[in-house]
Amino acid sequence: MTLLAALLGVLTWTLLEYVIHRFLGHEPKLRPNPFATEHVRHHSEGDYFAPTWKKLLVAVFFTALLAWPAMAVAGVGPGLGYLAGLMGFYGVYEVLHRREHTHAGVTAYGRWARRHHFAHHYSDARFNHGVTTPLWDLVFRTYRPVKTVRVPAKFVMPWLKDPATGQVRPEFASTFTTG
């Protein structure tokens, strides 16, 4: 039961990731808000991420806020399992999101995630809000499959550019262009 609760926590995070990103980050009617402030800066600077201390503070706050209700509804073990899944996958999301910007994807998932996420950043921010999964983009019809992403010159990530030529590294040329 605790494992199932943890998996439900993971699934809940993926939904929250989508909802927070799509609505708090991109819906003009819901701005200004603290998330949007950081998110707009992330989109405009590319390599900016909110400070880790802010993210940890939010995680601690929501863990404390949700602990009692989760345990009251599901029991101590499953309630804590749910919170572990929810907050643990929030941590996974944070690491994956940062790595999408700072490191090349070496697996099929990593390559897909970068293409999906950077299409959101540089092609059309109304689509592809999921950072870790396309699940909720598919459910809410905001998924757009992407073959190639054009990254504006000022946002080209170091892992994407060949230092010798200044061009897209050959291994990424079928997925990314710059300009």
PDB file of N, CA and C in Angstrom, residues 98-142:
ATOM      1  N   ARG A  98      17.267  21.051 -14.768  1.00  0.00           N
ATOM      2  CA  ARG A  98      18.567  21.739 -14.835  1.00  0.00           C
ATOM      3  C   ARG A  98      19.498  21.041 -15.825  1.00  0.00           C
ATOM      4  N   ARG A  99      19.537  19.704 -15.777  1.00  0.00           N
ATOM      5  CA  ARG A  99      20.426  18.953 -16.682  1.00  0.00           C
ATOM      6  C   ARG A  99      20.019  19.123 -18.145  1.00  0.00           C
ATOM      7  N   GLU A 100      18.733  19.304 -18.413  1.00  0.00           N
ATOM      8  CA  GLU A 100      18.325  19.546 -19.797  1.00  0.00           C
ATOM      9  C   GLU A 100      19.027  20.784 -20.345  1.00  0.00           C
ATOM     10  N   HIS A 101      19.231  21.757 -19.496  1.00  0.00           N
ATOM     11  CA  HIS A 101      19.874  22.994 -19.920  1.00  0.00           C
ATOM     12  C   HIS A 101      21.394  22.913 -19.891  1.00  0.00           C
ATOM     13  N   THR A 102      21.943  22.066 -19.040  1.00  0.00           N
ATOM     14  CA  THR A 102      23.394  22.084 -18.815  1.00  0.00           C
ATOM     15  C   THR A 102      24.161  20.904 -19.389  1.00  0.00           C
ATOM     16  N   HIS A 103      23.482  19.830 -19.754  1.00  0.00           N
ATOM     17  CA  HIS A 103      24.164  18.635 -20.247  1.00  0.00           C
ATOM     18  C   HIS A 103      23.431  18.054 -21.454  1.00  0.00           C
ATOM     19  N   ALA A 104      24.186  17.424 -22.328  1.00  0.00           N
ATOM     20  CA  ALA A 104      23.592  16.751 -23.486  1.00  0.00           C
ATOM     21  C   ALA A 104      22.846  15.509 -23.018  1.00  0.00           C
ATOM     22  N   GLY A 105      21.762  15.185 -23.673  1.00  0.00           N
ATOM     23  CA  GLY A 105      21.035  13.954 -23.378  1.00  0.00           C
ATOM     24  C   GLY A 105      21.750  12.768 -23.996  1.00  0.00           C
ATOM     25  N   VAL A 106      22.004  11.740 -23.206  1.00  0.00           N
ATOM     26  CA  VAL A 106      22.724  10.582 -23.726  1.00  0.00           C
ATOM     27  C   VAL A 106      21.818   9.375 -23.955  1.00  0.00           C
ATOM     28  N   THR A 107      20.603   9.427 -23.432  1.00  0.00           N
ATOM     29  CA  THR A 107      19.654   8.333 -23.642  1.00  0.00           C
ATOM     30  C   THR A 107      18.545   8.821 -24.563  1.00  0.00           C
ATOM     31  N   ALA A 108      17.737   7.897 -25.044  1.00  0.00           N
ATOM     32  CA  ALA A 108      16.600   8.290 -25.887  1.00  0.00           C
ATOM     33  C   ALA A 108      15.686   9.233 -25.108  1.00  0.00           C
ATOM     34  N   TYR A 109      15.456   8.933 -23.834  1.00  0.00           N
ATOM     35  CA  TYR A 109      14.621   9.817 -23.005  1.00  0.00           C
ATOM     36  C   TYR A 109      15.264  11.200 -22.882  1.00  0.00           C
ATOM     37  N   GLY A 110      16.555  11.241 -22.601  1.00  0.00           N
ATOM     38  CA  GLY A 110      17.251  12.517 -22.453  1.00  0.00           C
ATOM     39  C   GLY A 110      17.185  13.367 -23.710  1.00  0.00           C
ATOM     40  N   ARG A 111      17.349  12.720 -24.860  1.00  0.00           N
ATOM     41  CA  ARG A 111      17.266  13.462 -26.132  1.00  0.00           C
ATOM     42  C   ARG A 111      15.836  13.949 -26.368  1.00  0.00           C
ATOM     43  N   TRP A 112      14.851  13.078 -26.096  1.00  0.00           N
ATOM     44  CA  TRP A 112      13.450  13.490 -26.249  1.00  0.00           C
ATOM     45  C   TRP A 112      13.130  14.659 -25.323  1.00  0.00           C
ATOM     46  N   ALA A 113      13.538  14.552 -24.053  1.00  0.00           N
ATOM     47  CA  ALA A 113      13.202  15.577 -23.062  1.00  0.00           C
ATOM     48  C   ALA A 113      13.752  16.942 -23.476  1.00  0.00           C
ATOM     49  N   ARG A 114      14.960  16.978 -23.987  1.00  0.00           N
ATOM     50  CA  ARG A 114      15.539  18.249 -24.417  1.00  0.00           C
ATOM     51  C   ARG A 114      14.783  18.814 -25.622  1.00  0.00           C
ATOM     52  N   ARG A 115      14.504  17.976 -26.583  1.00  0.00           N
ATOM     53  CA  ARG A 115      13.765  18.427 -27.772  1.00  0.00           C
ATOM     54  C   ARG A 115      12.393  18.967 -27.360  1.00  0.00           C
ATOM     55  N   HIS A 116      11.685  18.220 -26.515  1.00  0.00           N
ATOM     56  CA  HIS A 116      10.350  18.598 -26.036  1.00  0.00           C
ATOM     57  C   HIS A 116      10.403  19.922 -25.269  1.00  0.00           C
ATOM     58  N   HIS A 117      11.335  20.014 -24.336  1.00  0.00           N
ATOM     59  CA  HIS A 117      11.427  21.191 -23.473  1.00  0.00           C
ATOM     60  C   HIS A 117      11.896  22.425 -24.246  1.00  0.00           C
ATOM     61  N   PHE A 118      12.877  22.259 -25.114  1.00  0.00           N
ATOM     62  CA  PHE A 118      13.382  23.427 -25.834  1.00  0.00           C
ATOM     63  C   PHE A 118      12.426  23.875 -26.932  1.00  0.00           C
ATOM     64  N   ALA A 119      11.588  22.988 -27.426  1.00  0.00           N
ATOM     65  CA  ALA A 119      10.520  23.434 -28.329  1.00  0.00           C
ATOM     66  C   ALA A 119       9.576  24.355 -27.572  1.00  0.00           C
ATOM     67  N   HIS A 120       9.310  24.024 -26.306  1.00  0.00           N
ATOM     68  CA  HIS A 120       8.486  24.892 -25.468  1.00  0.00           C
ATOM     69  C   HIS A 120       9.169  26.258 -25.294  1.00  0.00           C
ATOM     70  N   HIS A 121      10.458  26.233 -24.984  1.00  0.00           N
ATOM     71  CA  HIS A 121      11.196  27.477 -24.761  1.00  0.00           C
ATOM     72  C   HIS A 121      11.298  28.333 -26.015  1.00  0.00           C
ATOM     73  N   TYR A 122      11.648  27.717 -27.153  1.00  0.00           N
ATOM     74  CA  TYR A 122      12.079  28.501 -28.304  1.00  0.00           C
ATOM     75  C   TYR A 122      11.140  28.472 -29.508  1.00  0.00           C
ATOM     76  N   SER A 123      10.127  27.602 -29.495  1.00  0.00           N
ATOM     77  CA  SER A 123       9.206  27.550 -30.634  1.00  0.00           C
ATOM     78  C   SER A 123       7.846  28.137 -30.282  1.00  0.00           C
ATOM     79  N   ASP A 124       7.187  27.562 -29.255  1.00  0.00           N
ATOM     80  CA  ASP A 124       5.849  28.020 -28.898  1.00  0.00           C
ATOM     81  C   ASP A 124       5.555  27.631 -27.453  1.00  0.00           C
ATOM     82  N   ALA A 125       5.588  28.598 -26.558  1.00  0.00           N
ATOM     83  CA  ALA A 125       5.422  28.349 -25.123  1.00  0.00           C
ATOM     84  C   ALA A 125       4.005  27.949 -24.732  1.00  0.00           C
ATOM     85  N   ARG A 126       3.082  27.904 -25.682  1.00  0.00           N
ATOM     86  CA  ARG A 126       1.722  27.436 -25.373  1.00  0.00           C
ATOM     87  C   ARG A 126       1.644  25.921 -25.332  1.00  0.00           C
ATOM     88  N   PHE A 127       2.714  25.247 -25.744  1.00  0.00           N
ATOM     89  CA  PHE A 127       2.715  23.793 -25.841  1.00  0.00           C
ATOM     90  C   PHE A 127       3.879  23.186 -25.065  1.00  0.00           C
ATOM     91  N   ASN A 128       3.772  21.872 -24.834  1.00  0.00           N
ATOM     92  CA  ASN A 128       4.843  21.075 -24.228  1.00  0.00           C
ATOM     93  C   ASN A 128       5.263  21.617 -22.853  1.00  0.00           C
ATOM     94  N   HIS A 129       4.303  21.686 -21.952  1.00  0.00           N
ATOM     95  CA  HIS A 129       4.560  22.189 -20.595  1.00  0.00           C
ATOM     96  C   HIS A 129       5.188  21.149 -19.683  1.00  0.00           C
ATOM     97  N   GLY A 130       4.983  19.876 -19.955  1.00  0.00           N
ATOM     98  CA  GLY A 130       5.587  18.843 -19.127  1.00  0.00           C
ATOM     99  C   GLY A 130       7.086  18.813 -19.328  1.00  0.00           C
ATOM    100  N   VAL A 131       7.830  18.764 -18.246  1.00  0.00           N
ATOM    101  CA  VAL A 131       9.286  18.723 -18.337  1.00  0.00           C
ATOM    102  C   VAL A 131       9.770  17.274 -18.222  1.00  0.00           C
ATOM    103  N   THR A 132       9.111  16.481 -17.396  1.00  0.00           N
ATOM    104  CA  THR A 132       9.546  15.098 -17.190  1.00  0.00           C
ATOM    105  C   THR A 132       8.744  14.091 -18.002  1.00  0.00           C
ATOM    106  N   THR A 133       7.531  14.457 -18.416  1.00  0.00           N
ATOM    107  CA  THR A 133       6.664  13.532 -19.138  1.00  0.00           C
ATOM    108  C   THR A 133       5.698  14.307 -20.033  1.00  0.00           C
ATOM    109  N   PRO A 134       5.307  13.708 -21.155  1.00  0.00           N
ATOM    110  CA  PRO A 134       4.304  14.348 -22.003  1.00  0.00           C
ATOM    111  C   PRO A 134       2.872  13.983 -21.585  1.00  0.00           C
ATOM    112  N   LEU A 135       2.711  13.184 -20.540  1.00  0.00           N
ATOM    113  CA  LEU A 135       1.398  12.647 -20.160  1.00  0.00           C
ATOM    114  C   LEU A 135       0.316  13.716 -20.115  1.00  0.00           C
ATOM    115  N   TRP A 136       0.535  14.771 -19.346  1.00  0.00           N
ATOM    116  CA  TRP A 136      -0.522  15.769 -19.152  1.00  0.00           C
ATOM    117  C   TRP A 136      -0.665  16.676 -20.373  1.00  0.00           C
ATOM    118  N   ASP A 137       0.406  16.861 -21.135  1.00  0.00           N
ATOM    119  CA  ASP A 137       0.272  17.570 -22.412  1.00  0.00           C
ATOM    120  C   ASP A 137      -0.643  16.775 -23.341  1.00  0.00           C
ATOM    121  N   LEU A 138      -0.527  15.453 -23.322  1.00  0.00           N
ATOM    122  CA  LEU A 138      -1.409  14.612 -24.141  1.00  0.00           C
ATOM    123  C   LEU A 138      -2.844  14.703 -23.639  1.00  0.00           C
ATOM    124  N   VAL A 139      -3.025  14.614 -22.318  1.00  0.00           N
ATOM    125  CA  VAL A 139      -4.376  14.669 -21.732  1.00  0.00           C
ATOM    126  C   VAL A 139      -5.053  15.998 -22.052  1.00  0.00           C
ATOM    127  N   PHE A 140      -4.318  17.094 -21.900  1.00  0.00           N
ATOM    128  CA  PHE A 140      -4.903  18.428 -22.077  1.00  0.00           C
ATOM    129  C   PHE A 140      -4.672  19.021 -23.473  1.00  0.00           C
ATOM    130  N   ARG A 141      -4.198  18.194 -24.377  1.00  0.00           N
ATOM    131  CA  ARG A 141      -4.021  18.556 -25.783  1.00  0.00           C
ATOM    132  C   ARG A 141      -3.086  19.744 -26.007  1.00  0.00           C
ATOM    133  N   THR A 142      -2.008  19.781 -25.248  1.00  0.00           N
ATOM    134  CA  THR A 142      -0.988  20.802 -25.448  1.00  0.00           C
ATOM    135  C   THR A 142       0.332  20.165 -25.889  1.00  0.00           C
TER     136      THR A 142
END
